[in-house]
Coordinates of C-alpha atoms in Angstrom, one line a residue:
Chain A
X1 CA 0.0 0.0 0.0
X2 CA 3.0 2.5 0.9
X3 CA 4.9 1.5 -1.4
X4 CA 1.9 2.2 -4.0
X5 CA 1.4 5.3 -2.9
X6 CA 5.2 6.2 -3.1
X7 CA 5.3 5.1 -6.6
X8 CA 2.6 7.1 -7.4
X9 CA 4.1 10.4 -5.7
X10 CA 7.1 9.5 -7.6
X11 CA 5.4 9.2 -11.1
X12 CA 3.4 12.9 -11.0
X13 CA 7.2 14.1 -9.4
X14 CA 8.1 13.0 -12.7
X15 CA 5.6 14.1 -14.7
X16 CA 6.0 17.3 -13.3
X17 CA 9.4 17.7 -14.0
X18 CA 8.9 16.2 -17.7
X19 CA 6.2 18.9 -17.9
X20 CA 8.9 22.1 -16.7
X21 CA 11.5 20.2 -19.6
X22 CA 8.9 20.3 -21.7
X23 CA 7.9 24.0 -20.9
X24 CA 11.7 25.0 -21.1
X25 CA 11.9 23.4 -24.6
X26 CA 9.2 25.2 -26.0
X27 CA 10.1 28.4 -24.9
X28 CA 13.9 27.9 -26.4
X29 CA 12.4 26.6 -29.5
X30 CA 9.8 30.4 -30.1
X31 CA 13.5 31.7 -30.1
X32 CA 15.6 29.2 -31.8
X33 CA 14.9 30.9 -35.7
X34 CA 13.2 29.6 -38.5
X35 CA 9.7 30.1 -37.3
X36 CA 6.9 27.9 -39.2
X37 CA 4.5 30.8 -39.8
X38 CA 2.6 28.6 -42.5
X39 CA 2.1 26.0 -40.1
X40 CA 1.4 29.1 -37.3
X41 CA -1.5 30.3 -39.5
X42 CA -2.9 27.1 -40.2
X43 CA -3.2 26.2 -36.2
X44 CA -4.7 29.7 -36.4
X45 CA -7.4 28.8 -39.0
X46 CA -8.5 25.6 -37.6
X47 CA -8.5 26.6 -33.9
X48 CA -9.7 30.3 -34.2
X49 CA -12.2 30.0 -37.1
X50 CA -13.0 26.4 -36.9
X51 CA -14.1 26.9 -33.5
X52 CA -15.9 30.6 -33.3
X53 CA -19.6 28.8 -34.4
X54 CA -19.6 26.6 -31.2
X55 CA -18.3 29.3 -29.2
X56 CA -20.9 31.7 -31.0
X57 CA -24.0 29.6 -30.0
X58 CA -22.9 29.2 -26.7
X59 CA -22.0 32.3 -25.8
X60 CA -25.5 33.7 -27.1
X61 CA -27.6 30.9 -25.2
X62 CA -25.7 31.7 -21.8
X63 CA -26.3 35.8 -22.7
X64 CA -30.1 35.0 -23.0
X65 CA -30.2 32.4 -20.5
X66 CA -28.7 34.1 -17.8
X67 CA -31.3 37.9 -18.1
X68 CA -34.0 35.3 -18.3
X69 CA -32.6 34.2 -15.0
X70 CA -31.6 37.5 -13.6
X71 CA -34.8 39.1 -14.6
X72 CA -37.4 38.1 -11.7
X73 CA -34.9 38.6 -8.9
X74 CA -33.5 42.2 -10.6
X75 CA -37.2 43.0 -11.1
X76 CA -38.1 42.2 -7.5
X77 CA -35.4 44.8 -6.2
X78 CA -37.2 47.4 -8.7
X79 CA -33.4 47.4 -10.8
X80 CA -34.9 46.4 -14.0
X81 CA -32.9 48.9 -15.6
X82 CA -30.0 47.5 -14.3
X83 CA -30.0 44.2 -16.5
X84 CA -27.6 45.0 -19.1
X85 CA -25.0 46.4 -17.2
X86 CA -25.6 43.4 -14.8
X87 CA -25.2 41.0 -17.5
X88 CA -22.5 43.5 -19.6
X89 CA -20.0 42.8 -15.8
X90 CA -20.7 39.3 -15.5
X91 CA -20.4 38.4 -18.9
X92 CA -17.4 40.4 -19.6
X93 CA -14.9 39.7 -16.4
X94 CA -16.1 35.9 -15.9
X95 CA -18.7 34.1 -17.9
X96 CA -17.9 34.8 -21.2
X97 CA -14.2 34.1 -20.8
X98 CA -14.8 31.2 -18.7
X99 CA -17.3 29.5 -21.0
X100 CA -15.0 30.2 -23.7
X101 CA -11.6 28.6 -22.5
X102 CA -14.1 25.2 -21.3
X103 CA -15.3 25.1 -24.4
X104 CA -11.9 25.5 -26.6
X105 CA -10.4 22.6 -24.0
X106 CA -12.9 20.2 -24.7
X107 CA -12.7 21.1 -28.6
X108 CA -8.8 22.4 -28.8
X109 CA -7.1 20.6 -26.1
X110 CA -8.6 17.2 -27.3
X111 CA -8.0 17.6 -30.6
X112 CA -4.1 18.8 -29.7
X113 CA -4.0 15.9 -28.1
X114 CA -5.7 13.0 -29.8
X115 CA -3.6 14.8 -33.5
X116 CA -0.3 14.5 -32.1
X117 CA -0.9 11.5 -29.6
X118 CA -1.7 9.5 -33.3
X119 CA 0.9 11.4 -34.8
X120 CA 3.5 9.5 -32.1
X121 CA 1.6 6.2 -32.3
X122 CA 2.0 5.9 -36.1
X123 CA 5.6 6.9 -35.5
X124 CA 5.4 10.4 -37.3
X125 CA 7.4 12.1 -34.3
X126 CA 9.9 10.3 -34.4
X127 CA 10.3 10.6 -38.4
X128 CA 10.7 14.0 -38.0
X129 CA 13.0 13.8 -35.6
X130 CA 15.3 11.5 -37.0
X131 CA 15.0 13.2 -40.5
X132 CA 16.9 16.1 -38.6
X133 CA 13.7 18.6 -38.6
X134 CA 12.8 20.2 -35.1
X135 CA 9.1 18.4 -34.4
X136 CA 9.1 20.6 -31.3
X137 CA 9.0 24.1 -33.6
X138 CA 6.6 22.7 -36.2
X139 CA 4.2 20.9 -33.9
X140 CA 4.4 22.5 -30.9
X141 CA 5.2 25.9 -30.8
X142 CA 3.0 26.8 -33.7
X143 CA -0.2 24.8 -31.9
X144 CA 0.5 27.0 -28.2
X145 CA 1.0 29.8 -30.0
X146 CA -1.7 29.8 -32.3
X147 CA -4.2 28.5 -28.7
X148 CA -2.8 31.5 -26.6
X149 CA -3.5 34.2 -29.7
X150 CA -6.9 32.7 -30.7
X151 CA -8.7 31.6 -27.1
X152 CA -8.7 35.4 -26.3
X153 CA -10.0 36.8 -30.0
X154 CA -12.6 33.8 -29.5
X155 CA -13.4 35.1 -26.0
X156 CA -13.7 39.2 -27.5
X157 CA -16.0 37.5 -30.1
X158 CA -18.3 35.3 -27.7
X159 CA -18.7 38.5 -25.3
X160 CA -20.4 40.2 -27.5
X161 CA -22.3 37.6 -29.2
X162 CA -23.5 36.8 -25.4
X163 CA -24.8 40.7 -24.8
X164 CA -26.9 40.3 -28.2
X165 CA -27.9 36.9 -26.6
X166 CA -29.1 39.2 -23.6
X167 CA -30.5 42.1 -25.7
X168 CA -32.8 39.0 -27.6
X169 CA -33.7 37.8 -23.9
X170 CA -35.1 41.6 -22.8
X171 CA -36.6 41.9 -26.2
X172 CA -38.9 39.0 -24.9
X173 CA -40.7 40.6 -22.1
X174 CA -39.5 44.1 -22.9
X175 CA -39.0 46.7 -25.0
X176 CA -35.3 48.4 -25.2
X177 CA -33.7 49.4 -28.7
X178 CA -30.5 48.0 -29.8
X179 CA -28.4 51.4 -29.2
X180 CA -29.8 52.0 -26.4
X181 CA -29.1 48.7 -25.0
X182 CA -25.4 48.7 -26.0
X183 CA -25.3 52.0 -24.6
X184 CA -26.3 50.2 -21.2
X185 CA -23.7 47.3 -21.6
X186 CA -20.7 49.9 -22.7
X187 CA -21.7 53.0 -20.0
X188 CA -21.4 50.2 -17.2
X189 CA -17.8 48.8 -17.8
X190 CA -14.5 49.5 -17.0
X191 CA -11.1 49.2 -18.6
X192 CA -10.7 47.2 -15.2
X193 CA -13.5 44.8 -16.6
X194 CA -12.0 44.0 -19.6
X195 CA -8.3 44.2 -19.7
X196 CA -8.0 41.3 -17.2
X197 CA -10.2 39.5 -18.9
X198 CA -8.3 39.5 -21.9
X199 CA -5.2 38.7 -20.5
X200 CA -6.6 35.9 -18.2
X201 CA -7.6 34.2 -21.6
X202 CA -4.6 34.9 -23.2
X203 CA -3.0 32.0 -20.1
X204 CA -6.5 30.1 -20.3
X205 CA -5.2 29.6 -24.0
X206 CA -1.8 29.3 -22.9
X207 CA -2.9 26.5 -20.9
X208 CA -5.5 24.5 -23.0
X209 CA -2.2 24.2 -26.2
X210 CA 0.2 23.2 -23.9
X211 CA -1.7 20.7 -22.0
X212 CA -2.6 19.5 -25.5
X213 CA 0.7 19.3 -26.6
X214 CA 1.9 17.7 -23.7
X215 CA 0.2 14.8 -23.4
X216 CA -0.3 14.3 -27.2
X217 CA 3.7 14.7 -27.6
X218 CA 4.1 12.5 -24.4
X219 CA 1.5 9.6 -24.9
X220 CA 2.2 6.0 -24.8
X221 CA 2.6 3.8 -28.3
X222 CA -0.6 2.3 -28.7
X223 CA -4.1 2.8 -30.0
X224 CA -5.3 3.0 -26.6
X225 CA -2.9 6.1 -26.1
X226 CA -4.2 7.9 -28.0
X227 CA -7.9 8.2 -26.0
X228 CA -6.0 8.7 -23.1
X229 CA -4.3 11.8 -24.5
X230 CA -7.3 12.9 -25.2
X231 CA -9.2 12.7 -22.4
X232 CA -6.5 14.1 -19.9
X233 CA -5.8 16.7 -22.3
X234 CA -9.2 18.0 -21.5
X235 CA -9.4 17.1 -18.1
X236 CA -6.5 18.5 -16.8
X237 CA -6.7 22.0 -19.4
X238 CA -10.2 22.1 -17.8
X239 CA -8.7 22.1 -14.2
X240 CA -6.3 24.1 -15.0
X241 CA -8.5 26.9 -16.4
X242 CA -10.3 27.0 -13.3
X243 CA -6.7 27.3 -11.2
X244 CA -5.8 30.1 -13.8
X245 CA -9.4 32.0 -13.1
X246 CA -8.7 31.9 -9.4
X247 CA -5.1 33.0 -8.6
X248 CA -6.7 35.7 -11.9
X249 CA -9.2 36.9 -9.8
X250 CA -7.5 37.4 -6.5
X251 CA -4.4 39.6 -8.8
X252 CA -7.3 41.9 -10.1
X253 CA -9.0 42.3 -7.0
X254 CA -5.9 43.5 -5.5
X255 CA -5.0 45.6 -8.5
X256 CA -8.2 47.3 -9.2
X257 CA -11.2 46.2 -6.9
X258 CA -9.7 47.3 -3.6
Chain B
X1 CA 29.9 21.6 -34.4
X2 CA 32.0 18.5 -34.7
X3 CA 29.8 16.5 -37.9
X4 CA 30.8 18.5 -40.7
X5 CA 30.5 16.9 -44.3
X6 CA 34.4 17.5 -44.3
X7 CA 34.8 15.1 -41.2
X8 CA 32.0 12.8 -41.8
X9 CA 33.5 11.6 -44.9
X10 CA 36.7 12.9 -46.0
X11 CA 37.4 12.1 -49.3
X12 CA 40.3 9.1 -49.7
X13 CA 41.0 6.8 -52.6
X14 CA 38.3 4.9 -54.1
X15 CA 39.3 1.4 -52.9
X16 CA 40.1 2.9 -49.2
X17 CA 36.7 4.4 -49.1
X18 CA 34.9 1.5 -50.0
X19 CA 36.2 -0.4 -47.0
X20 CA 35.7 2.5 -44.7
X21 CA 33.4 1.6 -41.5
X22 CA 30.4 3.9 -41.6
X23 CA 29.4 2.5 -38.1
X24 CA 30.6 0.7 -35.3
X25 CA 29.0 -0.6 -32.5
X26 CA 30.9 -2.3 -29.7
X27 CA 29.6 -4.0 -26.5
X28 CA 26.5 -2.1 -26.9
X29 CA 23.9 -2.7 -24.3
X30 CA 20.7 -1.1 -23.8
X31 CA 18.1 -2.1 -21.1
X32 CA 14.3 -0.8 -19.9
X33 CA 13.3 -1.0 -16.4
X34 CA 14.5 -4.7 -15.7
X35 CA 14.7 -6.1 -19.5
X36 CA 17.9 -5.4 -20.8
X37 CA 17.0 -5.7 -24.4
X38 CA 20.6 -5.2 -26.2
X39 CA 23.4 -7.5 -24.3
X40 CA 26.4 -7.5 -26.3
X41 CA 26.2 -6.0 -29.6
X42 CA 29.0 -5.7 -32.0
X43 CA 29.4 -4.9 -35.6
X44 CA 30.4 -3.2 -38.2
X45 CA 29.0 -1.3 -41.3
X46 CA 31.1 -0.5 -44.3
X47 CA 30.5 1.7 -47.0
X48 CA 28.3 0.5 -49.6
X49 CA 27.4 -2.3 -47.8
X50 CA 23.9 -4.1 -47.3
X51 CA 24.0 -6.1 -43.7
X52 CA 20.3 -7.2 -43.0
X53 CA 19.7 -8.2 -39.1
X54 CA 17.5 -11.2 -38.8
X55 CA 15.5 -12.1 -35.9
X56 CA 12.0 -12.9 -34.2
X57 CA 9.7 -10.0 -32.7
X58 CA 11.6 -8.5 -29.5
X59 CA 14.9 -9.7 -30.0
X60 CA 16.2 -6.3 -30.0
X61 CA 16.7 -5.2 -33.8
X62 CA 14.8 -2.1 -33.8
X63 CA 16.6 -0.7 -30.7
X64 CA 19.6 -1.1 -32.3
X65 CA 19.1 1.1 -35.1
X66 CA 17.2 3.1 -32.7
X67 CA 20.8 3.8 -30.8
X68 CA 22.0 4.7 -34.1
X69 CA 20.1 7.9 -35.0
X70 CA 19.9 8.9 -31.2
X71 CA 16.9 8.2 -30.5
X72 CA 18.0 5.8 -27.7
X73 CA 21.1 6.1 -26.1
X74 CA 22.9 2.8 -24.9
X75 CA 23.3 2.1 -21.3
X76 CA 26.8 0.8 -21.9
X77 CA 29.5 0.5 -25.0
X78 CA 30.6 2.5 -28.3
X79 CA 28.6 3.8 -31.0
X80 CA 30.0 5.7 -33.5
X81 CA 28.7 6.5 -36.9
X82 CA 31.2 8.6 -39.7
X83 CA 33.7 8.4 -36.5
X84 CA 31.9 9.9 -34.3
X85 CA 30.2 9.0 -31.0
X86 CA 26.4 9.0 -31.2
X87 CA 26.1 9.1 -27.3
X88 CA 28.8 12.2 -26.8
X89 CA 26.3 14.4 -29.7
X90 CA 24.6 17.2 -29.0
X91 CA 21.5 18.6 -30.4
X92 CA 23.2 20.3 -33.1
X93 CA 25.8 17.3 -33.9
X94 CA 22.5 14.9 -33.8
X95 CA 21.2 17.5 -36.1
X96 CA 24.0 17.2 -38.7
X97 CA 24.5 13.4 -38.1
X98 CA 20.6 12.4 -38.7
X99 CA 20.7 14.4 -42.1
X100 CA 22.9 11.8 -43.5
X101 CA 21.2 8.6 -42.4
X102 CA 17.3 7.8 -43.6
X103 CA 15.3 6.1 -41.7
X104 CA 12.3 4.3 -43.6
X105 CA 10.0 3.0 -40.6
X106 CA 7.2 0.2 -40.4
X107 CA 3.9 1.8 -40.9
X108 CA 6.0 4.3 -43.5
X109 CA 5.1 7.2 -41.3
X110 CA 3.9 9.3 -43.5
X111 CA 2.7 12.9 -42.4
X112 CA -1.3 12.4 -42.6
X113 CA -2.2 15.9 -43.0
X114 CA 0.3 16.2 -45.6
X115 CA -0.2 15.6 -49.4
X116 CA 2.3 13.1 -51.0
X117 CA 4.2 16.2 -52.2
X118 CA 3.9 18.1 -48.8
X119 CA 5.3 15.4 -47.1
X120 CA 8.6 15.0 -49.5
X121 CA 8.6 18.4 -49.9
X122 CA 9.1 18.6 -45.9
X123 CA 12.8 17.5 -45.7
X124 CA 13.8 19.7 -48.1
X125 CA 12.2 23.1 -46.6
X126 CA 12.8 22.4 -43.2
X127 CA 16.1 20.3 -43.1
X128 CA 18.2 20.9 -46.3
X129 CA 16.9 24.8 -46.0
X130 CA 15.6 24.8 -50.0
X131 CA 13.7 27.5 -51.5
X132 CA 14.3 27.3 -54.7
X133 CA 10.9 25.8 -56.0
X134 CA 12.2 24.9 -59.5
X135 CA 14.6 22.8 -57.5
X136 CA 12.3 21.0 -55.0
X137 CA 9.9 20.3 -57.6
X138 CA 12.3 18.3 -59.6
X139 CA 13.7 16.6 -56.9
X140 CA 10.5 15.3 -55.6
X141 CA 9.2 14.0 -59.2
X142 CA 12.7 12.6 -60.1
X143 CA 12.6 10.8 -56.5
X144 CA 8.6 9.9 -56.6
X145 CA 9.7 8.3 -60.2
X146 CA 12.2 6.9 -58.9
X147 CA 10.2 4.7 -56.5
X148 CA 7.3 4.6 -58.9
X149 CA 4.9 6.2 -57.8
X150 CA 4.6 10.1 -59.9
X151 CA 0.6 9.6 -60.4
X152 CA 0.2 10.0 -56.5
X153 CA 1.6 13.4 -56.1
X154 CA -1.1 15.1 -54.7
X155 CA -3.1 12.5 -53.1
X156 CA -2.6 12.3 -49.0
X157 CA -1.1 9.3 -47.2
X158 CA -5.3 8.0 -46.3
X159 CA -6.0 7.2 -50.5
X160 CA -2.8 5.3 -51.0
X161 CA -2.1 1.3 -50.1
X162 CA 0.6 0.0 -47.5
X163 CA 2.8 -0.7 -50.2
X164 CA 2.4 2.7 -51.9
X165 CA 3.1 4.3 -48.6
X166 CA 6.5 2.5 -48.2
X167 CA 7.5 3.6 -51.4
X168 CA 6.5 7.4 -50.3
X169 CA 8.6 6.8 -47.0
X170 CA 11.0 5.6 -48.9
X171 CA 10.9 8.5 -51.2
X172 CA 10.7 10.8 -48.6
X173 CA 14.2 9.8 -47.0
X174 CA 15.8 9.3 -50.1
X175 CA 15.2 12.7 -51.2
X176 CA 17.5 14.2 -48.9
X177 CA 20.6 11.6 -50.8
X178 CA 21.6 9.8 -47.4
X179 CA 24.7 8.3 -46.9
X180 CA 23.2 5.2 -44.7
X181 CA 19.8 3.9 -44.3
X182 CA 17.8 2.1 -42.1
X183 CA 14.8 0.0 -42.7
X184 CA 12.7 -1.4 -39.8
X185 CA 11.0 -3.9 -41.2
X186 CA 10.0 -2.5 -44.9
X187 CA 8.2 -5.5 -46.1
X188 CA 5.5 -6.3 -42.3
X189 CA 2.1 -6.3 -43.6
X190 CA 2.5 -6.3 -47.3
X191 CA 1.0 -9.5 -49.5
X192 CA 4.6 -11.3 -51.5
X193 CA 4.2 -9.9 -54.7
X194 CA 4.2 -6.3 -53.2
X195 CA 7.1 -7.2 -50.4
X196 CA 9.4 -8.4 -53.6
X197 CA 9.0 -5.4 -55.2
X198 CA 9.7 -3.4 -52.2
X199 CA 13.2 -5.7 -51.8
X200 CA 13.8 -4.8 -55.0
X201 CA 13.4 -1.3 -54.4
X202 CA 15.5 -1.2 -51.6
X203 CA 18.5 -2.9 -53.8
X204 CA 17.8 -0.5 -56.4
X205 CA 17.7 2.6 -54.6
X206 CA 20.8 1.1 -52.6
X207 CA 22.6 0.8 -56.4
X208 CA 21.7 4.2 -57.5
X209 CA 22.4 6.5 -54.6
X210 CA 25.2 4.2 -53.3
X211 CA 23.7 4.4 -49.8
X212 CA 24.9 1.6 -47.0
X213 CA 22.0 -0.2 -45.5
X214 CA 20.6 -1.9 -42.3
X215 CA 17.8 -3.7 -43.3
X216 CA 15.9 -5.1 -39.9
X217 CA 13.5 -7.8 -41.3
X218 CA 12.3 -11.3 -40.1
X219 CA 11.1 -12.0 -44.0
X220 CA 13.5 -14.4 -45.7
X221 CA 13.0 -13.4 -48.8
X222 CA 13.3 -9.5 -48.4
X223 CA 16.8 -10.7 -46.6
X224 CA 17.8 -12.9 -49.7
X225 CA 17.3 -10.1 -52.3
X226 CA 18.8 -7.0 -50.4
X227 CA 21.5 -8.7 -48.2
X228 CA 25.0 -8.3 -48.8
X229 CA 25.9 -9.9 -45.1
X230 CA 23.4 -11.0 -43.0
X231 CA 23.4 -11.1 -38.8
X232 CA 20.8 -13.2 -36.8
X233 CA 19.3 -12.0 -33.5
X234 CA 18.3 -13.4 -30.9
X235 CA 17.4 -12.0 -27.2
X236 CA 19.4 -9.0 -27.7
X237 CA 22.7 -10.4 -28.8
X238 CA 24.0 -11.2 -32.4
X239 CA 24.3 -15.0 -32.4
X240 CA 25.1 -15.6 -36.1
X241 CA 26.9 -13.9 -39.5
X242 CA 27.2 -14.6 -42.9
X243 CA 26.4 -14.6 -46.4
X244 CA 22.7 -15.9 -47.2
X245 CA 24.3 -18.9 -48.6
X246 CA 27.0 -19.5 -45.6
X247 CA 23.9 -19.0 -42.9
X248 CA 21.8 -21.6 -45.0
X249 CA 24.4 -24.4 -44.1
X250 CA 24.9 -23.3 -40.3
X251 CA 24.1 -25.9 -37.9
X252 CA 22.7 -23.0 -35.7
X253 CA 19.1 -23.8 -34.6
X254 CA 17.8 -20.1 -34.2
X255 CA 19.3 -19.6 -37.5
X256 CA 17.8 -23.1 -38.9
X257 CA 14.2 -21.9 -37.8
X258 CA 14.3 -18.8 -40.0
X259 CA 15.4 -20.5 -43.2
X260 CA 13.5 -23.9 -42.8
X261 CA 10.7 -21.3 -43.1
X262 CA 11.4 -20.7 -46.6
X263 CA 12.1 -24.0 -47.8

C-alpha cells in the first residue's frame, strides 16, 4: 500500500518535471529561428475560425439564459434597468471568458491531443526527428501559440455575441432598442472589466495548447494512447482553467477592486 | 559543431573508401526498467554495404538502429557513426549526423495531414533549408519516379495502399541523398508480390544513390534479395553472421528456424 502510494508520488514528481523540460523546450524553440508561420497560420485557422460557431451559439444561449434568469430577482429589487450592465459585468470579467476557454479545451485541447498523440503512435514524431527537422518548432510551438492568440479573440467574439444573446432575452418581455441597450452594456464597464479578462484568456489559451501538446507529444505507443491523451488533455486543461481563473481573480482584486 | 560533411566523410582513394566503417558498435547494451533488451552488440557497417539483421519479434533489432540515430542512447558501449560517437552528440551534432542517415520506418510514417508532395517536400524546406521551387519540384518528381509512384503526387497518405506508402517513406528519405539507411521492417504487412518489389526497391535505390544499409526484417525473402551480409538476432545479442548462402548451411538452430521457413 505505501509502497503504491510512493510510486505514485514518484510518477506525478516525474511528470511534473517532464512537464517544466517540456515547458523550457518550448520556450527555447519560439527563439531558436526559422519560425513555421505557415504552419502558425494554419493552427490559427483551424483553432480560431474552426471553433468561433460553437463558441458563438454558446455564448448567445448563456447571454439569453442568464437575463431570463436574472430578470425576476432584478425586477423584485425594482433594478430592471439594471440588467444590461448586470449581464454587460458578468459576462465580460467571468462568464464569457470562462465558457469560452471550457469550451476550446474540450474542442482544442482534445483535438491537440488525440492529433499529435496519433501522430507519435503511427511513428510520425519520431520521423521527424530523425529526418533532422525540429518536431518541437513545427508541432508545438506553432499549436500554443496559435491556442494563446486565438482563445482570447474567441473570447472578445463570444462577449459580445453573449450581450446580443441578452438584448434578444429583454426583447422577450420588454422593449429596449439596440443602441440603447449597448449603450447600457458599454456605459457600465470598466477598462478594469476587460483588460483582465483578456489577459486571463490569453493563459487560459496558454494552458488549454500546452496541456494539449503535452500529453499528445508525451502519450504512450498504442491505439489505446491515443484516448487517453485525449481525455486528460481536457481534463486537466479544464482544471487548470479554473486554477488560472482563481489565482486571476485574486491579482485583479488586489489591483483594481480594492 | 563536430559532424561537418568535411569530417563525416573525408574524401580518400576509391578502394580505401569502399572499406571505410560507416558505423561501429561495440559491446552495446541497452536495457528498460529490468529487461535489458541489447546484451552484447558488436558490428560493423562498411561503405556500400547491405547487412540485413535477422530475428524474431523482441529480439532487439529495432533498438539497435534506434541507438543509431539517437533516438535511444545505450546504457553501456561505443557507438559511433562517420567516426563519431552517437552518445557524446549534442543537439546540433545529432542534427547534422541524422541528415545523413534515412530512416524508412514500419507503418511508412507518413505525415497524414500532408499531401504526398507536402510530405517529400518537408525534408527539403525544413532540413536541407531549399527555397528554390524549380529545384524542389524536380527533386521530388525525379525521387517519386524513382520509386514509382509520380501519379500519386497530390493524393494524402489516407487514399494510398501499404505498399504505396512504403515507397513514399521511402521517397521521402531518399530525397535528402543519405549516406546510410535504415529499414525497420519494410516488407510487415504487405501481400509477396508487393514485399518483392519493395526488396527490390531497396536494392535499387541502394545501387543508384550508393547508400549503406541496415535492413531489420524477419522475412527471408526481403533478406535474400537486399543482403550483402546478414546477422541473426536473438534476445538481444548477435548469435550468427554470414552470407545468405554460408547461414543456409549453419548448424545454428535459431538460425535453422528462420530458413527452414522458406524451404
Amino acid at each position: 500500500m505505501a509502497e503504491q502510494a510512493i510510486t505514485g508520488w514518484r510518477k506525478w514528481a516525474e511528470d511534473i518535471g517532464e512537464q517544466c523540460v517540456f515547458f523550457a523546450r518550448f520556450f527555447r524553440n519560439i527563439f531558436a529561428g526559422g519560425f513555421e508561420w505557415s504552419e502558425f497560420v494554419r493552427q490559427c485557422y483551424e483553432i480560431g475560425y474552426r471553433s468561433m460557431m460553437l463558441v458563438g451559439i454558446t455564448s448567445f444561449i448563456m447571454g439569453l439564459v442568464l437575463i431570463v434568469q436574472l430578470r425576476p430577482s432584478i425586477v423584485a429589487l425594482g433594478a430592471e434597468s439594471m440588467l444590461p450592465k448586470t449581464l454587460a459585468v458578468s459576462f465580460i470579467r467571468e462568464i464569457g471568458p470562462v465558457i469560452t476557454a471550457i469550451i476550446c479545451a474540450g474542442k482544442i485541447a482534445s483535438s491537440i491531443g488525440a492529433e499529435l498523440g496519433s501522430m507519435k503512435v503511427n511513428e510520425q514524431i519520431d520521423a521527424m526527428e530523425v529526418s533532422g527537422a525540429n518536431p518541437l518548432q513545427y508541432l508545438v510551438v506553432t499549436r500554443i501559440l496559435a491556442t494563446s492568440l486565438m482563445v482570447p479573440l474567441l473570447a472578445v467574439i463570444g462577449d459580445v455575441i453573449g450581450l446580443f444573446g441578452g438584448f434578444l432575452a429583454l426583447n422577450i418581455t420588454d422593449s429596449i432598442s439596440l443602441p440603447l441597450y449597448f449603450h447600457k452594456c458599454i456605459a457600465s464597464l470598466d477598462f478594469s472589466d476587460f483588460l483582465p479578462a483578456v489577459v486571463k484568456t490569453i493563459f487560459f489559451g496558454f494552458a488549454i495548447g500546452f496541456v494539449g501538446c503535452y500529453k499528445g507529444y508525451h502519450s504512450n505507443k498504442g491505439t489505446e494512447s491515443v484516448g487517453i491523451a485525449a481525455n486528460s488533455a481536457v481534463v486537466t486543461a479544464s482544471l487548470w482553467i479554473f486554477v488560472i481563473d482563481a489565482i486571476a481573480v485574486q491579482i485583479t482584486s488586489l489591483l483594481f477592486y480594492k | 559543431m563536430k559532424a561537418t560533411n568535411e569530417n563525416i566523410s573525408p574524401k580518400k582513394p576509391a578502394s580505401t573508401q569502399k572499406d571505410e566503417v560507416v558505423i561501429h558498435a561495440k559491446g552495446i547494451k541497452v536495457g528498460f526498467v529490468d529487461n535489458e533488451v541489447l546484451k552484447n552488440i558488436t558490428f560493423d557497417l562498411k561503405r556500400g554495404e547491405n547487412m540485413v539483421v535477422l530475428g524474431k519479434s523482441g529480439s532487439g533489432k529495432s533498438v539497435t538502429i534506434q541507438c543509431i540515430v539517437g533516438l535511444l542512447k545505450p546504457d553501456a558501449g561505443d557507438l559511433t557513426v562517420f567516426g563519431e560517437n552517437v552518445a557524446e552528440m549534442n543537439d546540433d551534432e545529432l542534427k547534422q549526423l541524422r541528415m545523413k542517415i534515412g530512416f524508412l520506418f514500419q507503418s511508412g510514417a507518413l505525415y497524414d495531414s500532408m499531401t504526398v508532395r507536402e510530405n517529400l517536400e518537408f525534408p527539403l524546406t525544413r532540413v536541407l533549408k531549399l527555397n528554390d521551387q524549380q529545384e524542389i519540384d524536380k527533386r521530388v518528381e525525379e525521387v517519386l519516379d524513382g520509386v514509382g509512384l509520380l501519379d500519386a503526387i497530390d493524393k494524402l497518405p489516407s487514399d494510398l495502399s501499404g505498399g504505396m506508402r512504403k515507397r513514399v517513406g521511402l521517397a521521402r528519405t531518399l530525397i535528402v541523398k543519405p549516406e546510410i539507411m535504415l529499414y525497420d521492417e519494410p516488407t510487415t504487412g504487405l501481400d509477396p508480390i508487393t514485399s518483392r518489389e519493395i526488396s527490390e526497391l531497396i536494392l535499387n535505390m541502394q545501387k543508384k544513390y550508393k547508400t549503406s544499409s541496415i535492413i531489420i526484417t524477419h522475412d527471408m525473402e526481403c533478406a535474400r534479395i537486399t543482403a550483402d551480409r546478414i546477422v541473426v538476432m536473438d534476445d538481444g545479442e548477435y548469435i550468427a553472421e554470414g552470407s545468405y548462402k554460408e547461414l543456409q548451411k549453419s548448424d545454428n538452430k535459431i538460425v535453422k528456424s528462420f530458413f527452414s521457413e522458406t524451404i
